[in-house]
């Protein structure tokens, strides 16, 4: 099969493209990514010259381009999005444009070209904060931020295309991912890179907010299984039942790097900050046999090690220097 992957130069998308090509030797990918500040060709530089991977720099909201790429492919796996909650609070418009309108453009093209699958990568944040217990797929959506509201809206559009047009869609809703190539504005890579630079680690509010951390390769395998064996029209939660406070994570990182806890700086809280996320992954476990296999301690240590070894990558990404570099190396205009 030939698959149109969107957002495959971002954090999860780049890990997924590499993983999927390894796991599925008969399949090939067209990777459509706009290369926003979060998209990085460094993340997929090892795929240069791979005949089963074609990179296209473009916007998922571009109907003509998406139509053309959909005509050449059999399925869509859709990662592309604006993803940072803090940015959505400051500038929500681009979240609406990409996450909602962009998804609509993809759905239309997928319908027109009678695709065999449309996998929509969503988030546990669409359920909102979970005071106790965990959320199942049928729980109502009460998103808190413009980011999660835009993702919830796109989920509803995807469901409507299944119900109204019979498009074979599947939605996955995963918890917070961590691993290599995550943009250092998200908690884990920001804290690792700041600690390595002996900069303050900004912890929002009391730091007792809880996230369920999922290693990115566990997530990639979940999507691989959903793609092959998931039931159309369904939603699958993906989580590792690994709830930790932000302070737990930050202290683990400082300890692993031998840095002092005095680097922690409690700062003003995020507006509308969700206290706790928790999803119940029983459905994907029982129906597809998926379960997370990476332990938080060892995979987080591996991740810290990766950032220690790739200071060039995150220094460039943090400074914005990579933009000029790409224009030179790849002839990509950003
Ligand atoms: P990311 O921000 O690292 O990457 C997003 C990618 O999408 C980038 O490569 C960017 O260039 C591309 N992109 C953005 N706008 C585009 C557009 N208009 N057209 C084409 N490409 C565009 O994001 P991520 O963390 O890899 O997340 C991937 C998906 O997984 C998102 O849909 C996100 O909502 C979802 N998700 C992420 C997490 C997480 O912890 N990172 C958790 C749950 C769900
Ligand atoms: P983040 O990585 O932005 O993911 P999300 O908000 O989508 O869950 O943040 C994870 C948690 O870490 C969240 O509770 C906010 C908190 N956080 C900080 O305390 N300081 C920071 O600098 C960042 C980026 C996040």
Coordinates of C-alpha atoms in Angstrom, one line a residue, residues 1-5 16-32 44 46-56 72-74 224 227-228:
X1 CA 0.0 0.0 0.0
X2 CA 1.1 3.6 -0.5
X3 CA 0.2 5.8 2.4
X4 CA 0.0 9.6 2.7
X5 CA 1.4 10.5 6.1
X16 CA 6.4 6.7 13.0
X17 CA 7.5 7.0 9.4
X18 CA 10.8 5.3 10.3
X19 CA 9.0 2.6 12.4
X20 CA 6.3 1.9 9.8
X21 CA 8.8 1.5 6.9
X22 CA 10.8 -1.0 9.0
X23 CA 7.7 -3.0 10.0
X24 CA 6.0 -3.0 6.6
X25 CA 8.6 -3.7 3.9
X26 CA 6.0 -3.8 1.1
X27 CA 4.5 -0.4 1.8
X28 CA 5.7 3.1 0.9
X29 CA 5.0 6.6 2.2
X30 CA 4.4 10.0 0.9
X31 CA 5.3 12.4 3.8
X32 CA 3.5 15.7 3.5
X44 CA 14.2 12.2 8.8
X46 CA 18.3 9.1 7.4
X47 CA 15.4 8.5 5.0
X48 CA 17.0 10.6 2.3
X49 CA 17.4 8.3 -0.7
X50 CA 15.0 5.7 0.6
X51 CA 12.9 4.7 -2.5
X52 CA 9.9 3.9 -0.2
X53 CA 9.8 7.4 1.3
X54 CA 9.0 10.6 -0.6
X55 CA 9.0 13.9 1.2
X56 CA 6.7 16.7 0.0
X72 CA -1.5 8.6 -5.7
X73 CA -2.2 6.9 -2.3
X74 CA -4.5 4.3 -0.7
X224 CA 0.7 0.3 13.3
X227 CA -3.9 0.7 10.8
X228 CA -3.8 -3.0 10.1

